[in-house]
mmCIF file of C-alpha atoms and ligand atoms in Angstrom:
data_model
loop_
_atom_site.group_PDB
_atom_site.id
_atom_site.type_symbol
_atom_site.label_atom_id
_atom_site.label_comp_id
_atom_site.label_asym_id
_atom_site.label_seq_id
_atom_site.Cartn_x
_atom_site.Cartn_y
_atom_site.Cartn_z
ATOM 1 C CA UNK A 1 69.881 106.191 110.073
ATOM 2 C CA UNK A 2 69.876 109.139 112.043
ATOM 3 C CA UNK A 3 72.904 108.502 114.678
ATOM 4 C CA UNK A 4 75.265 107.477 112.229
ATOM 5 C CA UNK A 5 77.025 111.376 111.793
ATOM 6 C CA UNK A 6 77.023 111.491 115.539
ATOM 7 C CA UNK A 7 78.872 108.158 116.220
ATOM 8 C CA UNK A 8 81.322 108.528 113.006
ATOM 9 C CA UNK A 9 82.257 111.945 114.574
ATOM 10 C CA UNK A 10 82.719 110.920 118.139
ATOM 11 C CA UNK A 11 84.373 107.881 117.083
ATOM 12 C CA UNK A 12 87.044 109.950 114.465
ATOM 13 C CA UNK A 13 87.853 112.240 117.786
ATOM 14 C CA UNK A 14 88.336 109.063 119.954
ATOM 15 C CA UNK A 15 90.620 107.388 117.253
ATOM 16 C CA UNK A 16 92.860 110.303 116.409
ATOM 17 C CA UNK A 17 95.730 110.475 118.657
ATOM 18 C CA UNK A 18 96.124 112.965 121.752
ATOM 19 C CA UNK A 19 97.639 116.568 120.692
ATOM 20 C CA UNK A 20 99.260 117.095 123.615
ATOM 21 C CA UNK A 21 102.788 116.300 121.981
ATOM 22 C CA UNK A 22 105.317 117.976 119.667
ATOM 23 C CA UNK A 23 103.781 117.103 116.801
ATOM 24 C CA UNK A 24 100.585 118.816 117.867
ATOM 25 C CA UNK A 25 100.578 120.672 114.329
ATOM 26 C CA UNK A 26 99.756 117.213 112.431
ATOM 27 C CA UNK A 27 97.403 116.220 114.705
ATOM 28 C CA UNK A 28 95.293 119.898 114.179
ATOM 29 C CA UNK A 29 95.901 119.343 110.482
ATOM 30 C CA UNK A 30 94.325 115.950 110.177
ATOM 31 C CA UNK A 31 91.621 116.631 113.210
ATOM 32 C CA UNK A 32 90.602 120.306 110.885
ATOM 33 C CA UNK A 33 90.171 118.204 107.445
ATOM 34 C CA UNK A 34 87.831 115.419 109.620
ATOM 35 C CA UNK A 35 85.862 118.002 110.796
ATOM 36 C CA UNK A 36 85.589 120.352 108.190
ATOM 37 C CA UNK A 37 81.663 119.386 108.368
ATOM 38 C CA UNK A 38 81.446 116.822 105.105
ATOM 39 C CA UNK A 39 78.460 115.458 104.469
ATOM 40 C CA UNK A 40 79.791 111.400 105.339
ATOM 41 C CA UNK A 41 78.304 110.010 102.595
ATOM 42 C CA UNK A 42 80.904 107.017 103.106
ATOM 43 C CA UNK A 43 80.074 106.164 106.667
ATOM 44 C CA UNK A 44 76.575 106.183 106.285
ATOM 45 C CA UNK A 45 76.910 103.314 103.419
ATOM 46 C CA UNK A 46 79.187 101.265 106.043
ATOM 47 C CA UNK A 47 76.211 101.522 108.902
ATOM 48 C CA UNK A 48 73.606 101.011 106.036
ATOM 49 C CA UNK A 49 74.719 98.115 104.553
ATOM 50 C CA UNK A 50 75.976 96.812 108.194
ATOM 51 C CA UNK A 51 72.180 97.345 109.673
ATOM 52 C CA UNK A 52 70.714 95.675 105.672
ATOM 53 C CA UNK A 53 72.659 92.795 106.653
ATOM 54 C CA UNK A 54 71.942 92.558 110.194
ATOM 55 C CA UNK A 55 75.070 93.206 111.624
ATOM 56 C CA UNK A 56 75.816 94.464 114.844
ATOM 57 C CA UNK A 57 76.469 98.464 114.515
ATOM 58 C CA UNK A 58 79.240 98.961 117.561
ATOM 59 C CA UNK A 59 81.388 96.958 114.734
ATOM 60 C CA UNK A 60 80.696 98.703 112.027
ATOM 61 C CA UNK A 61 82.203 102.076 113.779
ATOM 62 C CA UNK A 62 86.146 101.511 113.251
ATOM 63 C CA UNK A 63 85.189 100.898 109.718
ATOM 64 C CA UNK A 64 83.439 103.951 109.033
ATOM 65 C CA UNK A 65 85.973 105.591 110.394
ATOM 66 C CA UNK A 66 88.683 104.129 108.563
ATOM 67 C CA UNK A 67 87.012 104.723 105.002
ATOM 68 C CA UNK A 68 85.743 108.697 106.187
ATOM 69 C CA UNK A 69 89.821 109.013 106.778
ATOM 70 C CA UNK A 70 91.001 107.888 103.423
ATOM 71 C CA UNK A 71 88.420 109.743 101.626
ATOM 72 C CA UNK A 72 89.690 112.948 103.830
ATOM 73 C CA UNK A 73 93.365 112.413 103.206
ATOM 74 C CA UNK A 74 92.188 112.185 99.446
ATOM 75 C CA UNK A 75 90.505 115.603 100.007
ATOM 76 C CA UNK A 76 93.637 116.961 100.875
ATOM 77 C CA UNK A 77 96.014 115.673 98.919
ATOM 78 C CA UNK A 78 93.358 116.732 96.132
ATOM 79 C CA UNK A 79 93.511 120.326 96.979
ATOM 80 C CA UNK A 80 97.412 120.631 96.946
ATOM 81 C CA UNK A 81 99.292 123.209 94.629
ATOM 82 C CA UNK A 82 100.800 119.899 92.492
ATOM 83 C CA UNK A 83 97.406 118.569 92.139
ATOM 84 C CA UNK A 84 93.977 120.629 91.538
ATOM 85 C CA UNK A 85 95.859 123.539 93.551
ATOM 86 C CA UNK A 86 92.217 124.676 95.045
ATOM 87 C CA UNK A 87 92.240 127.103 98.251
ATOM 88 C CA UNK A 88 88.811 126.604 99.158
ATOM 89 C CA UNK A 89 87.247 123.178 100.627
ATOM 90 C CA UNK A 90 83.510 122.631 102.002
ATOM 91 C CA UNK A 91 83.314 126.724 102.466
ATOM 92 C CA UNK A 92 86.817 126.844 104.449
ATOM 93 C CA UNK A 93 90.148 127.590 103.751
ATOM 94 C CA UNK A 94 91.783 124.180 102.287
ATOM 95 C CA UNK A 95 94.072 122.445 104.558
ATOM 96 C CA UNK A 96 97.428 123.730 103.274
ATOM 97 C CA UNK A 97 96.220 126.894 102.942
ATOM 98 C CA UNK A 98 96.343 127.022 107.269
ATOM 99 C CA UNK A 99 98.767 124.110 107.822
ATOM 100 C CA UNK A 100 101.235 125.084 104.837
ATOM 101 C CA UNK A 101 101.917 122.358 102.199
ATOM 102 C CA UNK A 102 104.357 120.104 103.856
ATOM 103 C CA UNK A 103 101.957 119.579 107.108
ATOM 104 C CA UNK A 104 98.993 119.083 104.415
ATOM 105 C CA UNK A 105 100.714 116.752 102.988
ATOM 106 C CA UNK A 106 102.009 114.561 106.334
ATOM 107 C CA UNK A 107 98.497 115.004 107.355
ATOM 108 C CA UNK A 108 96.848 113.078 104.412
ATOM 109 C CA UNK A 109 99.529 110.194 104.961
ATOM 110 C CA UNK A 110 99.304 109.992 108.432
ATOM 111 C CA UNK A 111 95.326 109.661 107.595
ATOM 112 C CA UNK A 112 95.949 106.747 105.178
ATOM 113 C CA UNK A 113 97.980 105.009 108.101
ATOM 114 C CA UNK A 114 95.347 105.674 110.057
ATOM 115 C CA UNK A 115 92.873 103.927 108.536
ATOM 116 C CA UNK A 116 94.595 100.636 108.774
ATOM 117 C CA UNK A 117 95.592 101.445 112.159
ATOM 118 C CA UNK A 118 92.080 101.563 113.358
ATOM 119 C CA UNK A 119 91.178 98.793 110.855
ATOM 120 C CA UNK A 120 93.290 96.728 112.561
ATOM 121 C CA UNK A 121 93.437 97.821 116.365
ATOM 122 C CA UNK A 122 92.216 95.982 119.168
ATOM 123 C CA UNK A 123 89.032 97.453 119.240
ATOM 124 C CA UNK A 124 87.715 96.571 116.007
ATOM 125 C CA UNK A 125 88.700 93.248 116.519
ATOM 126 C CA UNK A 126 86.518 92.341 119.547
ATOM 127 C CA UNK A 127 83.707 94.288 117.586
ATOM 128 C CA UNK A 128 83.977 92.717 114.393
ATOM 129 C CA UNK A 129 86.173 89.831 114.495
ATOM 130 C CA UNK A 130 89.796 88.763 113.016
ATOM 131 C CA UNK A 131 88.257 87.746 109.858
ATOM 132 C CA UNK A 132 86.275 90.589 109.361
ATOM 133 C CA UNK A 133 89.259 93.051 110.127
ATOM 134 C CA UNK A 134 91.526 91.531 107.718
ATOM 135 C CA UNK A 135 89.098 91.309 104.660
ATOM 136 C CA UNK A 136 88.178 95.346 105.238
ATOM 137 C CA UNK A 137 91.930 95.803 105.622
ATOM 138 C CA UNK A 138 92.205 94.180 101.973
ATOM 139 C CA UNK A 139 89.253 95.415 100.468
ATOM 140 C CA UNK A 140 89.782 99.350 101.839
ATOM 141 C CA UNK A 141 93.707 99.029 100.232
ATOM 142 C CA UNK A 142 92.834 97.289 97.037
ATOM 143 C CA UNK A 143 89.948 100.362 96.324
ATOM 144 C CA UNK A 144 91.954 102.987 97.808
ATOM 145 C CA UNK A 145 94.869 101.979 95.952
ATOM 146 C CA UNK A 146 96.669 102.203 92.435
ATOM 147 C CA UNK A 147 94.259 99.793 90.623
ATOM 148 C CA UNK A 148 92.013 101.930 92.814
ATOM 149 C CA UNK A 149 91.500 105.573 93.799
ATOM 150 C CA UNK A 150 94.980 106.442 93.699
ATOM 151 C CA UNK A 151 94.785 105.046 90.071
ATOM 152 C CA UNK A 152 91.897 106.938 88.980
ATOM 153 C CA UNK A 153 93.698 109.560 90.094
ATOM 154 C CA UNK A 154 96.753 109.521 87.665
ATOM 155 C CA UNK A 155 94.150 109.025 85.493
ATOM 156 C CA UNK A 156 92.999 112.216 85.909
ATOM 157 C CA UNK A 157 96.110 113.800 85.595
ATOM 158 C CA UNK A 158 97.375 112.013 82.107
ATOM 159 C CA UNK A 159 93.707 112.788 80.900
ATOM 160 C CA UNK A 160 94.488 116.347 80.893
ATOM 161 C CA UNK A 161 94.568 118.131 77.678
ATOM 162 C CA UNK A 162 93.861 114.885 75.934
ATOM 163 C CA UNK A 163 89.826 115.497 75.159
ATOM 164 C CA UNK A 164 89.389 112.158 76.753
ATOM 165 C CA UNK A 165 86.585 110.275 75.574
ATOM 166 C CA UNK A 166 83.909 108.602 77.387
ATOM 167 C CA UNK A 167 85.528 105.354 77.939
ATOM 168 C CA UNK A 168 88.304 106.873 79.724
ATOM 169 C CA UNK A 169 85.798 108.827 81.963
ATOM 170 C CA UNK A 170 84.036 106.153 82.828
ATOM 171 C CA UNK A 171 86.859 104.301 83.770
ATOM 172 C CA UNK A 172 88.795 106.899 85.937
ATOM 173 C CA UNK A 173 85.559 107.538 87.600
ATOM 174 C CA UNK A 174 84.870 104.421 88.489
ATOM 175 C CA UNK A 175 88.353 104.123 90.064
ATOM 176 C CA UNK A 176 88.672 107.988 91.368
ATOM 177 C CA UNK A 177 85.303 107.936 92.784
ATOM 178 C CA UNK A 178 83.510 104.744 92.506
ATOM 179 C CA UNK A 179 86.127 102.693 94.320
ATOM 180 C CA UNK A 180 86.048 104.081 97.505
ATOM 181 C CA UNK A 181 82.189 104.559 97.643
ATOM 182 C CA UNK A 182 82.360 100.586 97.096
ATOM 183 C CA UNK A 183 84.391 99.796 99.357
ATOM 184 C CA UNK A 184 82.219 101.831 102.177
ATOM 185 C CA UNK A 185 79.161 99.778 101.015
ATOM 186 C CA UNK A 186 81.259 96.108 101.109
ATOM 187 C CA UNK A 187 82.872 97.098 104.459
ATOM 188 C CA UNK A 188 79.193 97.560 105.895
ATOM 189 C CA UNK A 189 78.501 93.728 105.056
ATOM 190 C CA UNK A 190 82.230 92.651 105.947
ATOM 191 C CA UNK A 191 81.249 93.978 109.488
ATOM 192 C CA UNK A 192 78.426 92.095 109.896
ATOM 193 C CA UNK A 193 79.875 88.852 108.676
ATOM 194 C CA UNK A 194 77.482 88.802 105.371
ATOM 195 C CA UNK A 195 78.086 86.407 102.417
ATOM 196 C CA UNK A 196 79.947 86.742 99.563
ATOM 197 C CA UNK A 197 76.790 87.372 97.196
ATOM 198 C CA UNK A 198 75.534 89.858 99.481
ATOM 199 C CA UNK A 199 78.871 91.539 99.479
ATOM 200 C CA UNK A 200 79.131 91.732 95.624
ATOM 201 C CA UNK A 201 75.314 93.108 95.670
ATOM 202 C CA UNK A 202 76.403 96.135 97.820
ATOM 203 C CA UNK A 203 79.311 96.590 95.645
ATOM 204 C CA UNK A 204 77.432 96.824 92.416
ATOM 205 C CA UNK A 205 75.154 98.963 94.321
ATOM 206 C CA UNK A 206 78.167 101.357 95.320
ATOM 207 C CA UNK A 207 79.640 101.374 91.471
ATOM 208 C CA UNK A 208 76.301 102.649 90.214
ATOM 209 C CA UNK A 209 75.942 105.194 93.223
ATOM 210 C CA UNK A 210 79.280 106.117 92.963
ATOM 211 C CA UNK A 211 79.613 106.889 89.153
ATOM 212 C CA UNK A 212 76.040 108.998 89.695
ATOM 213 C CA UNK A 213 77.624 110.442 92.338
ATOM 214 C CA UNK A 214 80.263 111.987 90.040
ATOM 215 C CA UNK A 215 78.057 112.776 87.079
ATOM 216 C CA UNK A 216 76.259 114.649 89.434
ATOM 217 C CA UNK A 217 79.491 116.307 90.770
ATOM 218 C CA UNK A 218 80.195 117.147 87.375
ATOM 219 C CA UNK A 219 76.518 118.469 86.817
ATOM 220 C CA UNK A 220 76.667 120.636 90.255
ATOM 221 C CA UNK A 221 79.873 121.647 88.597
ATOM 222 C CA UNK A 222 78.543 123.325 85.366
ATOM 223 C CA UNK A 223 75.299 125.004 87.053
ATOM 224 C CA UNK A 224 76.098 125.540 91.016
ATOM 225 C CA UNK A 225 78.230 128.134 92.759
ATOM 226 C CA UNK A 226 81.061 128.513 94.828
ATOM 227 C CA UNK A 227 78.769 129.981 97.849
ATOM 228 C CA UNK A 228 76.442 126.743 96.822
ATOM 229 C CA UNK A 229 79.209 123.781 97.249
ATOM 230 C CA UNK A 230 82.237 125.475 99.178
ATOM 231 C CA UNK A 231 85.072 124.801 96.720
ATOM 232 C CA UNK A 232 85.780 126.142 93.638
ATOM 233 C CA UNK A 233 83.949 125.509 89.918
ATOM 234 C CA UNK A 234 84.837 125.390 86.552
ATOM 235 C CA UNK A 235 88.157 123.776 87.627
ATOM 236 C CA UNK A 236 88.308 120.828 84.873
ATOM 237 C CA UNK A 237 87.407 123.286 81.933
ATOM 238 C CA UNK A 238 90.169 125.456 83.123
ATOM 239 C CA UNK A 239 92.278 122.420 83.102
ATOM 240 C CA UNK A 240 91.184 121.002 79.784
ATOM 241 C CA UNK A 241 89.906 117.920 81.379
ATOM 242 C CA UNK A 242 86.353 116.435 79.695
ATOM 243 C CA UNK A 243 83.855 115.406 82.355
ATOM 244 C CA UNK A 244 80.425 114.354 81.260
ATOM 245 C CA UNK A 245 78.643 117.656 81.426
ATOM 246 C CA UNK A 246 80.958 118.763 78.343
ATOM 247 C CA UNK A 247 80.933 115.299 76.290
ATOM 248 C CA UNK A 248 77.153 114.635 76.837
ATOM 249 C CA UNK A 249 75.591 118.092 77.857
ATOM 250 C CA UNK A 250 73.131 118.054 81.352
ATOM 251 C CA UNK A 251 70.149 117.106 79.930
ATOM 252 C CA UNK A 252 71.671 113.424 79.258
ATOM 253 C CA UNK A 253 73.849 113.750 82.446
ATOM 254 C CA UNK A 254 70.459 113.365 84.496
ATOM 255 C CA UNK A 255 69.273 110.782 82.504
ATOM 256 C CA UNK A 256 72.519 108.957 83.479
ATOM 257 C CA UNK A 257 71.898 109.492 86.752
ATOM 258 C CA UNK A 258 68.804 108.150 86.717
ATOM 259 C CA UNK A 259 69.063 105.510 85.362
ATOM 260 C CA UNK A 260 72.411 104.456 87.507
ATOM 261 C CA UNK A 261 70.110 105.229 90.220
ATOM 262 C CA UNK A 262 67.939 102.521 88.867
ATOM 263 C CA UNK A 263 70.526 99.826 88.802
ATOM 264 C CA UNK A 264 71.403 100.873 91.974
ATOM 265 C CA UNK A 265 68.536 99.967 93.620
ATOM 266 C CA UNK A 266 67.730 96.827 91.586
ATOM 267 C CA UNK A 267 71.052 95.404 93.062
ATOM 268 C CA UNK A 268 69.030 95.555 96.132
ATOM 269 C CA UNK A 269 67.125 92.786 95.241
ATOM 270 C CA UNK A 270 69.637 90.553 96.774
ATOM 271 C CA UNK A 271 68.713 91.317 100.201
ATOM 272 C CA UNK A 272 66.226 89.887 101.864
ATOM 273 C CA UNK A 273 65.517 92.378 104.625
ATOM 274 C CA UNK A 274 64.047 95.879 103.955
ATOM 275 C CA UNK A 275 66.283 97.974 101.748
ATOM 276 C CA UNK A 276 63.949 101.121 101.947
ATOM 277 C CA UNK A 277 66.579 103.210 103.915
ATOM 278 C CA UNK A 278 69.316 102.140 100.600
ATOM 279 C CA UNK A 279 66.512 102.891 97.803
ATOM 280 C CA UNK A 280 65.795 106.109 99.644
ATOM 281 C CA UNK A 281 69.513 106.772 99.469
ATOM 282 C CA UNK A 282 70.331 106.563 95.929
ATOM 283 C CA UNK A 283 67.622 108.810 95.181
ATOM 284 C CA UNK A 284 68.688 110.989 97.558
ATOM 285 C CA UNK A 285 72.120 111.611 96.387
ATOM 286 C CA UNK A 286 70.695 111.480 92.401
ATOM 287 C CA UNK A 287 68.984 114.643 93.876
ATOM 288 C CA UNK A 288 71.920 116.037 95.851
ATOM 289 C CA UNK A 289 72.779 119.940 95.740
ATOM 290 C CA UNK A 290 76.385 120.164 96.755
HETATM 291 C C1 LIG B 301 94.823 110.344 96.325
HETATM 292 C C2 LIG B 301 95.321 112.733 95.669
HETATM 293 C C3 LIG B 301 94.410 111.600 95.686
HETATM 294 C C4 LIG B 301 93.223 111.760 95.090
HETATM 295 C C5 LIG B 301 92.277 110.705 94.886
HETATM 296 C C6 LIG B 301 89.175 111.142 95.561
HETATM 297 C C7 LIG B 301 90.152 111.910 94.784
HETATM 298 C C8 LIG B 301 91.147 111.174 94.012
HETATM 299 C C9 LIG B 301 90.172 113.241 94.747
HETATM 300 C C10 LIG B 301 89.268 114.074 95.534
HETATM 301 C C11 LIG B 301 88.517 115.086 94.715
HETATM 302 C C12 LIG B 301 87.366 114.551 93.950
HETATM 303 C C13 LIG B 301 86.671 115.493 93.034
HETATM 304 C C14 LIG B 301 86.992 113.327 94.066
HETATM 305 C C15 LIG B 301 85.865 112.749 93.381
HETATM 306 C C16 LIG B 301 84.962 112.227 94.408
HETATM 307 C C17 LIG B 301 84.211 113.321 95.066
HETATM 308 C C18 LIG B 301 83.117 113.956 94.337
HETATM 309 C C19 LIG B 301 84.562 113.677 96.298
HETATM 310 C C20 LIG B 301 83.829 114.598 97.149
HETATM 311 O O1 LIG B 301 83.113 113.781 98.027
HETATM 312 P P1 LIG B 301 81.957 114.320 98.954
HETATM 313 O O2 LIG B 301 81.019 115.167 98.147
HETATM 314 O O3 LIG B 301 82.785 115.254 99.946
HETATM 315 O O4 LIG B 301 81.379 113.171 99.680
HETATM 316 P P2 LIG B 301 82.402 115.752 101.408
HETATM 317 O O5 LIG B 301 83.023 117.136 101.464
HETATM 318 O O6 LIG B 301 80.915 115.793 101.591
HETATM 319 O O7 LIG B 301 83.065 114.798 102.343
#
């Protein structure tokens, strides 16, 4: 999987619409956020689990795309003075810290349409099919969405202040940060026209990476840096928000992860071509550093 960064990025410039226009300042807004150099986790699931189940990977481009886009607009709307009011993103000034908040904000929406735009256009059509476009359409705005991301969100927010135990963590993870990590790995079999047991595989694969994925954010959190992961630390203690480094303390956070890991890859087992590059993966991010 080693051209997968280089065709997500060529293919985010190619989708985004010309500049030349009034309303150049949106366009710099969203293009800054897409290339603020993150690490596209989410498109490498969609050309993973597109290549597992044998798709072709021209089609699994527009939906890479679409799902690096919503995860960006969730970035920014993320960083915004009514949310987690951070300045700092991936080492860089946060988007409304250049663009001012109201251009931040457009930015994120415009994203979000975005996403379906692409998911939908004529080009990922002919790649991928009708079919195929309209059940990543669904899928992407059921995850992304108030039973999904969105919802994990508010979550989030009503959690505050409320020492929220485990239960709740688990589930606003699963929704804040699970869901759209999910939906990258069931849009990679979507693409490639895979069967519905092979699509819930991936996304029990993608629920297990995905809550690792945040215990490890919350991990990297408690014992990295600011000059280590680019944004700011300590933010949820400041807020009086529980994560699972304070409820369960590191030593069983990385047992957690581990053993999420684990069920990760034995989803795998419903595949019946190599899943090396997927086991690899998981362990990979279990291990992550920022
Ligand atoms: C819709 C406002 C709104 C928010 C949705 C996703 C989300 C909720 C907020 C973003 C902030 C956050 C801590 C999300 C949890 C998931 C997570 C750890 C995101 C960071 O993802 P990476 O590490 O980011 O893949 P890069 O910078 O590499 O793209």
């Amino acid at each position: 999987m080693k051209n997968y960064i280089e065709l997500t990025e060529k293919a985010l410039k190619d989708f985004l619409p010309n500049s030349d226009c009034r309303e150049k300042v949106l366009i710099d807004s969203m293009n800054y956020s897409l290339e603020a150099g993150g690490k596209r986790v989410r498109p490498r699931l969609v050309f993973e689990f597109n290549a597992l189940c044998k798709g072709k990977e021209e089609a699994a481009v527009p939906f890479a795309c679409a799902v690096e886009m919503i995860h960006t607009y969730s970035l920014i709307h993320d960083d915004l003075p009514c949310m987690d009011d951070d300045d700092l993103r991936r080492g860089k000034p946060s988007n409304h810290k250049v663009f001012g908040e109201d251009i931040a904000l457009l930015a994120g929406d415009a994203l979000l349409t975005l996403a379906f735009e692409v998911l939908s256009s004529e080009k990922a059509v002919k790649l991928a099919g009708e079919k195929a476009c309209c059940a990543a359409v669904n899928t992407l705005a059921k995850y992304a969405g108030a039973i999904g991301m969105v919802g994990g969100q508010v979550i989030d927010l009503i959690s505050e202040n409320t020492n929220a135990p485990i239960e709740v963590l688990r589930e606003m993870d699963s929704k804040k940060t699970a869901c759209l990590i999910k939906a990258a790995c069931k849009l990679g079999c979507i693409s490639a026209g895979a069967d519905s047991d092979k699509i819930k595989a991936a996304s029990l694969y993608g629920e297990s990476i995905g809550i690792a994925f945040q215990i490890q954010d919350d991990i990297l959190d408690a014992v990295s840096s600011v000059e280590e992961l680019g944004k700011p630390i300590g933010s949820d203690n400041e807020n009086g928000k529980s994560t699972y480094v304070s409820l369960l303390g590191i030593e069983k956070c990385k047992e957690l992860v581990d053993e999420l890991t684990q069920a990760a890859i034995d989803s795998l087992s419903a595949f019946d071509s190599d899943v090396a590059q997927l086991k690899e993966y998981a362990l990979q991010l279990a291990k992550r550093n920022k």
